[in-house]
Short mmCIF file of C-alpha atoms and ligand atoms in Angstrom, two decimals:
data_model
loop_
_atom_site.label_atom_id
_atom_site.label_comp_id
_atom_site.label_asym_id
_atom_site.label_seq_id
_atom_site.Cartn_x
_atom_site.Cartn_y
_atom_site.Cartn_z
CA UNK A 1 -60.34 39.21 8.99
CA UNK A 2 -64.06 38.65 8.77
CA UNK A 3 -63.90 36.08 5.95
CA UNK A 4 -61.50 33.97 8.00
CA UNK A 5 -63.69 34.09 11.10
CA UNK A 6 -66.71 32.98 9.07
CA UNK A 7 -64.69 30.14 7.57
CA UNK A 8 -63.53 29.00 11.02
CA UNK A 9 -67.11 29.07 12.31
CA UNK A 10 -68.30 27.10 9.28
CA UNK A 11 -65.52 24.55 8.83
CA UNK A 12 -63.40 24.53 12.00
CA UNK A 13 -63.65 21.61 14.41
CA UNK A 14 -62.60 21.82 18.05
CA UNK A 15 -60.75 18.70 19.18
CA UNK A 16 -58.05 17.45 21.56
CA UNK A 17 -59.53 18.35 24.93
CA UNK A 18 -60.73 21.67 23.52
CA UNK A 19 -57.12 22.72 22.79
CA UNK A 20 -56.83 21.93 19.09
CA UNK A 21 -58.74 23.62 16.29
CA UNK A 22 -58.86 21.56 13.13
CA UNK A 23 -58.97 23.67 10.00
CA UNK A 24 -57.58 21.06 7.69
CA UNK A 25 -60.39 21.37 5.15
CA UNK A 26 -59.05 24.76 3.99
CA UNK A 27 -55.81 25.78 5.72
CA UNK A 28 -53.29 23.10 6.58
CA UNK A 29 -54.14 19.83 4.87
CA UNK A 30 -56.51 20.47 2.00
CA UNK A 31 -55.73 24.05 1.01
CA UNK A 32 -58.13 26.60 -0.45
CA UNK A 33 -55.55 28.43 -2.50
CA UNK A 34 -57.74 31.38 -3.44
CA UNK A 35 -58.46 31.85 0.25
CA UNK A 36 -54.76 31.60 1.10
CA UNK A 37 -54.17 34.29 -1.50
CA UNK A 38 -56.64 36.55 0.34
CA UNK A 39 -54.78 35.79 3.58
CA UNK A 40 -51.51 36.77 1.88
CA UNK A 41 -53.08 40.06 0.75
CA UNK A 42 -54.23 40.77 4.29
CA UNK A 43 -50.68 40.24 5.61
CA UNK A 44 -49.43 42.53 2.85
CA UNK A 45 -51.81 45.28 3.96
CA UNK A 46 -50.94 44.87 7.62
CA UNK A 47 -47.22 45.03 6.95
CA UNK A 48 -47.45 47.71 4.25
CA UNK A 49 -44.50 50.14 4.36
CA UNK A 50 -42.34 47.63 6.26
CA UNK A 51 -39.25 46.74 4.26
CA UNK A 52 -39.07 42.93 4.09
CA UNK A 53 -36.32 40.88 2.46
CA UNK A 54 -37.53 37.40 3.22
CA UNK A 55 -40.37 35.36 4.68
CA UNK A 56 -39.46 32.62 7.13
CA UNK A 57 -41.85 29.87 8.15
CA UNK A 58 -41.76 26.32 9.46
CA UNK A 59 -42.68 23.13 7.64
CA UNK A 60 -45.15 21.87 6.79
CA UNK A 61 -48.29 23.90 7.46
CA UNK A 62 -46.69 27.31 7.11
CA UNK A 63 -45.31 26.75 3.62
CA UNK A 64 -48.44 27.21 1.51
CA UNK A 65 -49.49 30.29 3.45
CA UNK A 66 -45.99 31.77 3.21
CA UNK A 67 -45.81 31.16 -0.55
CA UNK A 68 -49.14 32.84 -1.28
CA UNK A 69 -48.11 35.71 1.00
CA UNK A 70 -44.81 36.08 -0.85
CA UNK A 71 -46.68 36.65 -4.11
CA UNK A 72 -48.63 39.45 -2.43
CA UNK A 73 -45.32 40.96 -1.23
CA UNK A 74 -43.87 41.29 -4.72
CA UNK A 75 -42.30 37.88 -4.82
CA UNK A 76 -39.86 38.03 -1.94
CA UNK A 77 -38.17 34.67 -1.22
CA UNK A 78 -39.70 32.16 1.18
CA UNK A 79 -37.50 30.13 3.47
CA UNK A 80 -38.86 27.36 5.65
CA UNK A 81 -37.25 25.80 8.69
CA UNK A 82 -36.88 22.05 8.26
CA UNK A 83 -37.74 19.56 10.96
CA UNK A 84 -35.22 16.98 9.79
CA UNK A 85 -31.57 17.55 9.06
CA UNK A 86 -31.55 15.70 5.76
CA UNK A 87 -28.48 15.33 3.53
CA UNK A 88 -29.46 18.24 1.36
CA UNK A 89 -29.29 20.59 4.32
CA UNK A 90 -25.97 19.23 5.62
CA UNK A 91 -23.28 21.76 6.42
CA UNK A 92 -23.65 25.07 8.12
CA UNK A 93 -27.07 25.38 9.71
CA UNK A 94 -28.79 27.36 12.40
CA UNK A 95 -30.56 25.09 14.88
CA UNK A 96 -33.24 25.80 17.45
CA UNK A 97 -35.61 23.68 19.50
CA UNK A 98 -39.42 23.59 19.41
CA UNK A 99 -41.73 22.00 21.94
CA UNK A 100 -44.33 20.47 19.70
CA UNK A 101 -47.84 21.62 20.44
CA UNK A 102 -49.61 19.06 18.29
CA UNK A 103 -47.30 16.09 18.86
CA UNK A 104 -47.47 15.46 22.57
CA UNK A 105 -45.12 18.33 23.51
CA UNK A 106 -42.13 16.24 22.41
CA UNK A 107 -39.31 18.66 21.62
CA UNK A 108 -37.69 18.61 18.19
CA UNK A 109 -35.03 20.64 16.42
CA UNK A 110 -35.52 22.85 13.40
CA UNK A 111 -32.81 23.69 10.89
CA UNK A 112 -32.16 26.56 8.50
CA UNK A 113 -29.19 26.68 6.16
CA UNK A 114 -26.87 29.62 6.86
CA UNK A 115 -26.68 30.11 3.11
CA UNK A 116 -30.22 31.49 2.94
CA UNK A 117 -30.42 33.77 5.98
CA UNK A 118 -27.94 36.61 6.08
CA UNK A 119 -26.95 39.25 8.67
CA UNK A 120 -28.96 42.43 8.34
CA UNK A 121 -31.87 40.88 6.45
CA UNK A 122 -35.37 41.97 7.45
CA UNK A 123 -37.49 38.90 8.01
CA UNK A 124 -41.25 38.45 8.26
CA UNK A 125 -42.30 35.30 10.11
CA UNK A 126 -45.46 33.51 8.96
CA UNK A 127 -47.29 30.58 10.54
CA UNK A 128 -50.73 29.03 10.64
CA UNK A 129 -51.24 28.98 14.43
CA UNK A 130 -49.87 30.69 17.52
CA UNK A 131 -50.53 28.65 20.67
CA UNK A 132 -47.77 28.49 23.30
CA UNK A 133 -45.32 30.36 21.11
CA UNK A 134 -42.65 27.70 20.95
CA UNK A 135 -42.49 27.44 17.13
CA UNK A 136 -42.36 31.21 16.73
CA UNK A 137 -39.76 31.56 19.51
CA UNK A 138 -37.53 29.08 17.70
CA UNK A 139 -37.88 31.00 14.42
CA UNK A 140 -37.05 34.27 16.20
CA UNK A 141 -34.03 32.59 17.77
CA UNK A 142 -32.80 31.48 14.33
CA UNK A 143 -33.22 34.98 12.87
CA UNK A 144 -31.20 36.39 15.76
CA UNK A 145 -28.50 33.71 15.37
CA UNK A 146 -28.16 34.90 11.77
CA UNK A 147 -27.76 38.52 12.86
CA UNK A 148 -30.94 39.32 10.94
CA UNK A 149 -33.94 41.34 12.10
CA UNK A 150 -37.52 40.24 12.82
CA UNK A 151 -39.92 42.70 11.18
CA UNK A 152 -42.95 40.97 12.67
CA UNK A 153 -45.02 37.81 12.69
CA UNK A 154 -48.08 37.16 10.55
CA UNK A 155 -50.27 34.52 12.15
CA UNK A 156 -53.44 33.17 10.64
CA UNK A 157 -55.05 31.97 13.89
CA UNK A 158 -53.94 33.03 17.37
CA UNK A 159 -55.40 31.06 20.24
CA UNK A 160 -55.39 33.98 22.62
CA UNK A 161 -56.35 31.81 25.58
CA UNK A 162 -52.86 30.29 25.37
CA UNK A 163 -49.73 32.21 26.38
CA UNK A 164 -47.89 32.42 23.02
CA UNK A 165 -49.19 35.84 21.96
CA UNK A 166 -48.10 37.52 25.19
CA UNK A 167 -44.77 35.70 25.13
CA UNK A 168 -43.89 36.80 21.60
CA UNK A 169 -45.13 40.37 22.08
CA UNK A 170 -43.09 40.62 25.29
CA UNK A 171 -40.00 39.99 23.14
CA UNK A 172 -40.87 43.21 21.30
CA UNK A 173 -42.08 41.42 18.17
CA UNK A 174 -45.10 42.85 16.36
CA UNK A 175 -47.66 40.06 15.98
CA UNK A 176 -50.49 40.43 13.46
CA UNK A 177 -53.09 37.69 13.87
CA UNK A 178 -55.93 37.50 11.38
CA UNK A 179 -58.27 35.77 13.84
CA UNK A 180 -57.87 35.72 17.61
CA UNK A 181 -59.74 33.07 19.55
CA UNK A 182 -60.81 33.95 23.07
CA UNK A 183 -62.25 30.55 23.96
CA UNK A 184 -63.33 27.33 22.30
CA UNK A 185 -64.96 24.05 23.19
CA UNK A 186 -66.60 21.17 21.37
CA UNK A 187 -69.93 22.12 22.93
CA UNK A 188 -69.98 25.87 22.43
CA UNK A 189 -67.67 26.19 19.39
CA UNK A 190 -65.29 29.09 18.82
CA UNK A 191 -65.55 32.55 20.39
CA UNK A 192 -63.38 35.33 18.95
CA UNK A 193 -61.72 38.15 20.89
CA UNK A 194 -63.20 40.88 18.74
P1 5GP B 201 -46.92 26.81 19.46
O1 5GP B 201 -45.48 26.52 19.19
O2 5GP B 201 -47.28 28.26 19.37
O3 5GP B 201 -47.40 26.18 20.76
O4 5GP B 201 -47.75 26.05 18.35
C1 5GP B 201 -47.67 26.47 17.01
C2 5GP B 201 -47.61 25.31 16.06
O5 5GP B 201 -48.42 24.22 16.52
C3 5GP B 201 -48.14 25.73 14.73
O6 5GP B 201 -47.06 25.71 13.82
C4 5GP B 201 -49.22 24.74 14.38
O7 5GP B 201 -48.79 23.93 13.31
C5 5GP B 201 -49.43 23.91 15.60
N1 5GP B 201 -50.71 24.21 16.28
C6 5GP B 201 -50.88 24.84 17.46
N2 5GP B 201 -52.16 24.89 17.82
C7 5GP B 201 -52.85 24.29 16.83
C8 5GP B 201 -54.25 24.04 16.62
O8 5GP B 201 -55.13 24.35 17.44
N3 5GP B 201 -54.58 23.40 15.46
C9 5GP B 201 -53.65 23.04 14.54
N4 5GP B 201 -54.09 22.44 13.43
N5 5GP B 201 -52.32 23.25 14.71
C10 5GP B 201 -51.93 23.87 15.83
#
């Protein structure tokens, strides 16, 4: 998605030992909603003709992107995995574990209420980044626990120099990334795959 690549080149900042791309001026802290809408449209086009019952994402960064995408997909429901098992998600939940990429690789659990994910449903996964694939693997695990089906994964930015893309595709999941980064460093900036 050319517009996204230009935005990354303009506003993205490489940090964290050249492993973290900060895009918090438009994607995952301050949010450019009109731009997120265009991202949602792009996912809609890429997954056109795929029957989808539900979008599943993970809090917090995925939620805005998933909501704008849902509008593009004729208002299908958005479900997000929670990182804390609060009182209002007590009861029957699916649980899976994520190794945090941004928080020192400390593992944490994610939770989804069984009430909102049903056997046989066709689920599109959405997230902001794909790095090592741990967050997406946990979402796939939860969909499978529910007896539901993963239609594919819509990723805004795939860091293709990390193993997540290969890992998820090797599970047979279709991954559509709107920008794929081949390499990045504070000195040279971001280089895209294509
Ligand atoms: P993974 O589980 O694939 O290693 O990492 C995916 C999750 O880590 C995403 O949900 C995203 O929030 C976060 N993440 C991974 N890499 C980056 C990055 O370079 N920048 C930002 N802002 N978040 C990232």
